[in-house]
Short mmCIF file of C-alpha atoms and ligand atoms in Angstrom, two decimals:
data_model
loop_
_atom_site.label_atom_id
_atom_site.label_comp_id
_atom_site.label_asym_id
_atom_site.label_seq_id
_atom_site.Cartn_x
_atom_site.Cartn_y
_atom_site.Cartn_z
CA MET A 428 13.36 -2.96 53.80
CA SER A 429 12.18 -6.02 51.85
CA PHE A 430 13.57 -9.42 52.81
CA SER A 431 15.34 -9.61 49.44
CA THR A 432 17.19 -6.38 50.11
CA LEU A 433 18.14 -7.64 53.55
CA VAL A 434 19.68 -10.76 52.01
CA LYS A 435 21.44 -8.82 49.29
CA ASP A 436 22.85 -6.25 51.63
CA GLU A 437 24.28 -9.03 53.81
CA LEU A 438 25.74 -10.80 50.77
CA CYS A 439 27.48 -7.59 49.71
CA ARG A 440 29.28 -7.40 53.03
CA ILE A 441 30.88 -10.82 52.49
CA GLU A 442 34.50 -10.39 51.78
CA LEU A 443 36.12 -12.57 49.13
CA HIS A 444 39.75 -13.35 49.79
CA ASP A 445 40.51 -15.84 47.03
CA LEU A 446 41.02 -14.73 43.46
CA CYS A 447 39.19 -17.85 42.19
CA CYS A 448 35.98 -16.84 44.03
CA ARG A 449 36.23 -13.22 42.87
CA LYS A 450 36.42 -14.42 39.30
CA SER A 451 33.52 -16.86 39.82
CA GLU A 452 31.37 -14.06 41.17
CA ILE A 453 32.11 -11.84 38.16
CA MET A 454 31.42 -14.75 35.87
CA GLY A 455 28.09 -15.54 37.53
CA VAL A 456 26.94 -11.97 37.19
CA ILE A 457 27.89 -11.68 33.52
CA LEU A 458 26.47 -15.08 32.66
CA ALA A 459 23.17 -14.30 34.41
CA SER A 460 22.87 -10.84 32.79
CA ASN A 461 23.70 -12.15 29.33
CA LEU A 462 23.50 -8.68 27.99
CA PHE A 463 25.96 -8.95 25.27
CA THR A 464 25.00 -6.04 23.05
CA HIS A 465 26.41 -4.64 19.89
CA GLU A 466 26.65 -0.90 20.03
CA LYS A 467 28.23 1.04 17.23
CA GLY A 468 30.02 -2.04 16.02
CA SER A 469 31.59 -2.75 19.39
CA ARG A 470 30.41 -5.37 21.90
CA ASN A 471 29.22 -4.51 25.37
CA VAL A 472 28.47 -6.53 28.44
CA LYS A 473 25.94 -4.69 30.52
CA VAL A 474 24.76 -5.54 34.02
CA VAL A 475 21.69 -3.66 35.28
CA THR A 476 20.68 -3.53 38.92
CA GLU A 477 18.60 -1.43 41.35
CA ASN A 478 20.76 -2.51 44.28
CA ALA A 479 23.45 0.16 45.01
CA ALA A 480 25.50 -2.16 47.27
CA PHE A 481 25.69 -4.78 44.57
CA ALA A 482 26.64 -2.17 41.87
CA ARG A 483 29.46 -0.96 44.12
CA ARG A 484 30.59 -4.51 44.84
CA LEU A 485 30.73 -5.52 41.20
CA TYR A 486 32.60 -2.35 40.29
CA THR A 487 35.23 -2.81 42.91
CA THR A 488 35.65 -6.54 42.44
CA VAL A 489 36.32 -5.99 38.72
CA ARG A 490 38.89 -3.33 39.62
CA LYS A 491 40.59 -5.58 42.12
CA VAL A 492 40.78 -8.55 39.81
CA TYR A 493 41.60 -6.87 36.50
CA GLY A 494 42.75 -3.48 37.46
CA LEU A 495 40.30 -1.97 35.00
CA SER A 496 37.17 0.19 35.58
CA PRO A 497 33.86 -0.61 33.93
CA GLU A 498 31.67 2.30 33.02
CA VAL A 499 28.78 3.09 35.37
CA SER A 500 25.63 4.85 34.44
CA ILE A 501 22.76 5.77 36.78
CA ARG A 502 19.19 6.13 35.70
CA ARG A 503 16.34 7.47 37.66
CA ASN A 504 12.86 6.11 36.91
CA SER A 505 10.82 9.00 35.63
CA LYS A 506 7.61 7.88 37.42
CA LEU A 507 9.04 6.38 40.58
CA LYS A 508 11.69 8.86 41.65
CA LYS A 509 12.95 6.45 44.36
CA HIS A 510 13.79 3.74 41.80
CA ILE A 511 17.28 4.18 40.64
CA SER A 512 18.93 1.63 38.38
CA TYR A 513 22.63 1.25 37.96
CA SER A 514 24.24 -0.08 34.79
CA ILE A 515 27.74 -1.47 34.97
CA ILE A 516 29.00 -1.59 31.46
CA PHE A 517 32.00 -3.48 30.28
CA ALA A 518 32.53 -1.67 27.07
CA SER A 519 36.23 -1.91 26.16
CA MET A 520 37.13 -4.96 24.26
CA GLN A 521 40.12 -5.30 26.52
CA ILE A 522 38.00 -5.92 29.67
CA ILE A 523 35.49 -8.18 27.74
CA ASN A 524 38.17 -10.33 26.34
CA LYS A 525 39.87 -10.66 29.65
CA LEU A 526 36.63 -11.54 31.39
CA LEU A 527 35.51 -13.97 28.85
CA TYR A 528 38.88 -15.69 28.52
CA ASP A 529 39.29 -15.89 32.30
CA SER A 530 35.82 -17.09 32.97
CA GLU A 531 36.00 -19.72 30.26
CA ILE A 532 32.83 -18.29 28.92
CA SER A 533 32.35 -18.82 25.25
CA VAL A 534 29.97 -16.90 23.08
CA PHE A 535 27.37 -18.72 21.04
CA HIS A 536 26.61 -17.71 17.49
CA ASN A 537 23.24 -16.26 18.69
CA ASP A 538 25.13 -14.18 21.34
CA ASP A 539 24.06 -16.35 24.29
CA LEU A 540 26.94 -16.67 26.69
CA ASP A 541 27.87 -20.22 27.34
CA ILE A 542 29.92 -22.06 29.97
CA GLU A 543 30.51 -25.64 31.13
CA GLU A 544 29.38 -26.49 34.69
CA SER A 545 32.81 -28.21 35.13
CA THR A 546 34.43 -24.76 34.97
CA LEU A 547 33.21 -24.29 38.52
CA LYS A 548 35.55 -26.80 40.21
CA ASN A 549 35.97 -25.59 43.76
CA VAL A 550 33.13 -25.64 46.30
CA CYS A 551 34.15 -22.05 47.26
CA CYS A 552 33.70 -20.99 43.64
CA ARG A 553 30.34 -22.73 43.20
CA LYS A 554 29.13 -20.86 46.22
CA SER A 555 30.42 -17.59 44.81
CA PHE A 556 28.69 -18.35 41.52
CA LEU A 557 25.33 -18.93 43.29
CA ARG A 558 25.82 -15.73 45.36
CA ALA A 559 26.46 -13.82 42.18
CA VAL A 560 23.36 -15.11 40.29
CA PHE A 561 21.20 -14.37 43.33
CA LEU A 562 22.71 -10.77 43.54
CA SER A 563 21.99 -10.13 39.94
CA GLY A 564 18.59 -11.65 39.44
CA GLY A 565 17.39 -13.17 42.71
CA SER A 566 14.61 -12.39 45.10
CA VAL A 567 13.11 -14.04 48.12
CA SER A 568 9.69 -13.42 49.64
CA ASP A 569 9.15 -12.22 53.20
CA PRO A 570 8.76 -15.62 55.06
CA GLU A 571 5.73 -14.18 56.94
CA LYS A 572 3.89 -14.15 53.70
CA THR A 573 5.03 -17.14 51.67
CA TYR A 574 8.09 -19.38 50.96
CA HIS A 575 9.37 -18.41 47.60
CA LEU A 576 12.93 -17.80 46.32
CA GLU A 577 13.72 -17.24 42.73
CA ILE A 578 16.67 -16.40 40.42
CA ALA A 579 15.82 -14.90 37.08
CA THR A 580 18.50 -14.92 34.35
CA ARG A 581 18.54 -14.16 30.70
CA ASN A 582 20.46 -17.25 29.98
CA GLU A 583 19.07 -20.73 29.82
CA LYS A 584 22.43 -22.43 30.27
CA CYS A 585 23.08 -20.33 33.42
CA THR A 586 19.77 -21.38 34.91
CA GLU A 587 20.43 -25.04 34.12
CA ILE A 588 23.77 -24.75 35.91
CA ILE A 589 22.06 -23.21 38.97
CA LYS A 590 19.67 -26.18 38.97
CA GLU A 591 22.53 -28.68 38.63
CA ILE A 592 24.65 -27.23 41.44
CA LEU A 593 21.68 -27.03 43.82
CA LYS A 594 20.64 -30.59 43.00
CA ASP A 595 24.04 -31.65 44.45
CA TYR A 596 23.00 -29.91 47.68
CA GLY A 597 19.75 -31.77 47.70
CA ILE A 598 17.81 -28.64 46.85
CA ASN A 599 14.70 -29.08 44.57
CA VAL A 600 14.71 -26.35 41.88
CA LYS A 601 11.94 -25.82 39.24
CA ILE A 602 12.39 -23.75 36.10
CA ILE A 603 9.87 -21.61 34.27
CA THR A 604 10.20 -18.99 31.58
CA ARG A 605 8.78 -15.51 32.14
CA LYS A 606 8.98 -12.58 29.76
CA GLY A 607 12.06 -13.97 28.04
CA ASN A 608 13.75 -14.75 31.38
CA TYR A 609 14.58 -18.15 32.78
CA VAL A 610 13.45 -18.37 36.36
CA ALA A 611 14.76 -21.04 38.77
CA TYR A 612 12.64 -21.12 41.91
CA ILE A 613 12.51 -22.87 45.25
CA LYS A 614 9.29 -23.32 47.17
CA GLU A 615 10.16 -25.37 50.26
CA GLY A 616 11.00 -23.42 53.41
CA GLU A 617 13.68 -25.96 54.30
CA ASN A 618 15.32 -25.62 50.88
CA ILE A 619 15.30 -21.83 51.03
CA VAL A 620 17.09 -22.06 54.45
CA ASP A 621 19.66 -24.36 52.86
CA PHE A 622 20.21 -21.94 49.93
CA LEU A 623 20.66 -18.99 52.28
CA ASN A 624 23.20 -21.04 54.15
CA ILE A 625 25.18 -21.93 51.02
CA ILE A 626 25.45 -18.30 49.77
CA GLY A 627 26.41 -17.15 53.26
CA ALA A 628 23.34 -15.02 54.23
CA HIS A 629 23.54 -16.33 57.85
CA SER A 630 21.79 -13.35 59.54
CA ALA A 631 18.91 -13.44 57.05
CA LEU A 632 18.80 -17.21 57.55
CA MET A 633 18.28 -16.72 61.30
CA GLU A 634 15.52 -14.24 60.67
CA PHE A 635 13.90 -16.63 58.22
CA GLU A 636 14.13 -19.50 60.69
CA ASN A 637 12.61 -17.48 63.51
CA VAL A 638 9.60 -16.60 61.45
CA ARG A 639 9.35 -20.21 60.25
CA ILE A 640 9.38 -21.58 63.87
CA LEU A 641 6.70 -19.04 64.96
CA LYS A 642 4.60 -19.93 61.93
CA ASP A 643 4.91 -23.65 62.66
CA MET A 644 3.92 -23.15 66.27
CA ARG A 645 0.90 -21.14 65.27
CA ASN A 646 -0.13 -23.84 62.88
CA ASN A 647 0.30 -26.49 65.49
CA VAL A 648 -1.67 -24.59 68.16
CA ASN A 649 -4.44 -24.13 65.52
CA ARG A 650 -4.43 -27.83 64.71
CA ILE A 651 -4.68 -28.80 68.39
CA VAL A 652 -7.50 -26.31 68.99
CA ASN A 653 -9.38 -27.61 65.94
CA CYS A 654 -8.87 -31.16 67.07
CA GLU A 655 -10.12 -30.44 70.66
CA THR A 656 -13.11 -28.56 69.23
CA ALA A 657 -13.91 -31.54 67.09
CA ASN A 658 -13.66 -33.95 70.06
CA LEU A 659 -15.77 -31.71 72.23
CA GLU A 660 -18.36 -31.57 69.49
CA LYS A 661 -18.36 -35.36 69.27
CA THR A 662 -18.87 -35.65 73.05
CA VAL A 663 -21.65 -33.15 73.10
CA ASN A 664 -23.49 -34.80 70.19
CA ALA A 665 -23.18 -38.16 71.83
CA SER A 666 -24.60 -36.82 75.08
CA VAL A 667 -27.50 -35.16 73.36
CA ARG A 668 -28.31 -38.45 71.54
CA GLN A 669 -28.06 -40.51 74.80
CA ALA A 670 -30.40 -38.04 76.67
CA GLU A 671 -32.88 -38.17 73.82
CA ASN A 672 -32.91 -41.96 73.92
CA ILE A 673 -33.28 -42.08 77.67
CA LYS A 674 -36.18 -39.69 77.50
CA LEU A 675 -37.85 -41.94 74.99
CA ILE A 676 -37.40 -44.86 77.37
CA GLN A 677 -38.79 -42.75 80.22
CA SER A 678 -41.92 -41.90 78.32
CA THR A 679 -42.60 -45.35 77.07
CA ILE A 680 -41.46 -48.23 79.26
CA GLY A 681 -40.27 -46.10 82.18
CA ILE A 682 -36.67 -45.87 83.61
CA SER A 683 -37.60 -47.98 86.68
CA ASN A 684 -38.53 -50.87 84.46
CA LEU A 685 -34.99 -51.11 83.00
CA PRO A 686 -32.56 -53.75 84.09
CA PRO A 687 -31.15 -52.63 87.52
CA ASN A 688 -27.59 -51.93 86.22
CA LEU A 689 -29.02 -49.36 83.64
CA ILE A 690 -31.27 -47.41 85.98
CA ASP A 691 -28.61 -45.33 87.76
CA ILE A 692 -26.66 -44.50 84.63
CA ALA A 693 -29.89 -43.47 82.81
CA ASN A 694 -30.81 -41.04 85.60
CA LEU A 695 -27.29 -39.65 85.86
CA ARG A 696 -27.00 -39.05 82.10
CA LEU A 697 -30.34 -37.18 82.07
CA GLU A 698 -29.27 -35.07 85.04
CA TYR A 699 -25.70 -34.31 84.03
CA SER A 700 -25.58 -33.92 80.21
CA GLU A 701 -22.29 -32.07 80.33
CA LEU A 702 -20.28 -34.75 82.12
CA SER A 703 -17.78 -37.04 80.35
CA LEU A 704 -18.20 -40.84 80.50
CA LYS A 705 -15.26 -41.01 83.00
CA GLU A 706 -16.93 -38.47 85.28
CA LEU A 707 -20.32 -40.28 85.07
CA GLY A 708 -18.59 -43.57 85.99
CA GLU A 709 -17.12 -41.98 89.13
CA MET A 710 -20.59 -41.00 90.35
CA LEU A 711 -21.86 -44.59 90.19
CA ASN A 712 -21.80 -46.84 93.24
CA PRO A 713 -19.77 -48.97 92.84
CA LYS A 714 -17.66 -46.78 90.50
CA LEU A 715 -17.41 -47.81 86.86
CA GLY A 716 -14.68 -47.20 84.25
CA LYS A 717 -15.17 -45.22 81.02
CA SER A 718 -15.68 -48.32 78.84
CA GLY A 719 -18.15 -49.75 81.36
CA VAL A 720 -20.19 -46.56 81.20
CA ASN A 721 -19.94 -46.58 77.43
CA HIS A 722 -21.19 -50.17 77.31
CA ARG A 723 -24.27 -49.35 79.47
CA LEU A 724 -25.17 -46.29 77.48
CA ARG A 725 -24.96 -48.32 74.27
CA LYS A 726 -27.47 -50.76 75.82
CA LEU A 727 -29.80 -47.80 76.51
CA ASP A 728 -29.31 -46.74 72.82
CA GLU A 729 -30.29 -50.31 71.66
CA ILE A 730 -33.41 -50.33 73.83
CA ALA A 731 -34.49 -46.95 72.49
CA GLU A 732 -33.86 -48.20 68.96
CA LYS A 733 -36.16 -51.20 69.57
CA ILE A 734 -38.87 -48.95 70.96
CA ARG A 735 -38.65 -46.86 67.81
CA GLU A 736 -38.91 -49.87 65.51
CA LYS A 737 -41.98 -51.19 67.34
CA SER A 738 -43.89 -47.90 67.46
CA ASP A 739 -43.02 -46.44 64.13
CA TYR A 740 -41.76 -43.61 66.32
CA ASN A 741 -40.26 -40.76 64.48
CA GLY A 742 -39.14 -37.40 65.79
CA PRO A 743 -37.90 -36.32 69.18
CA VAL A 744 -39.90 -36.85 72.41
ZN1 LIG B 2175 37.02 -20.10 44.90
#
């Protein structure tokens, strides 16, 4: 089951007790579908979905609220037998007029359904509206793959209202048009979690968060490993350079001719190339801290550099 289906099935199990929220849900679905067709001189509002639970929910909600039954038609995709689409058709003018009047939806001259955002007064109704538009045209990617939630509607005004409401919740929504649809989408994982919370998909939200935490942990572990590898590389490179310099000193002026405090450290570095500065310091007598060791090794680097300058030395020993 896709993550979208998981969310939608959960949403369809939410029971609405208040009439205001039931009406807001019907309004959201109709507004998002925006299929206001003229057939044989009469006007139809048609909602098409592939989600059976949603089709059932819409049908029963309309019955509960208005005591009227919309028509239902079922179509099987001829190529993909599994794909079944359900059409809920509000064909009788009686239902349509009731719906439109109740929802305070007005019809534009070009047949685009229109509504003012202020119609959605209550917080409960705004949530119902968001749930409805997600049920009718929403999808959310499996969080394992990517963070993406979108709601496609056929109605520009509806998509703007979605954006406005979500802005109040601090959720960043972008809008694009795609094949005549208006698509509101959310990209940040945090915002998707907030959206799922608002529409009441709490189990799906937990699932989403679990994946997100695991992904974060994996990223952190990778970052730490990369960082440690980089440090290790730096240490090894430094050790190789130091040993090369000491060998140059050995073959030119000789280690025994170095200042006394540099002789021991030069011998130790040559012998123990894998040891860290701290470990080298502990082998000295008297012991020396990391920065002291670093200071002496730098001196050796400087001496080697001078030898190179004098003898036009180039290339390893
Ligand atoms: Zn309400």
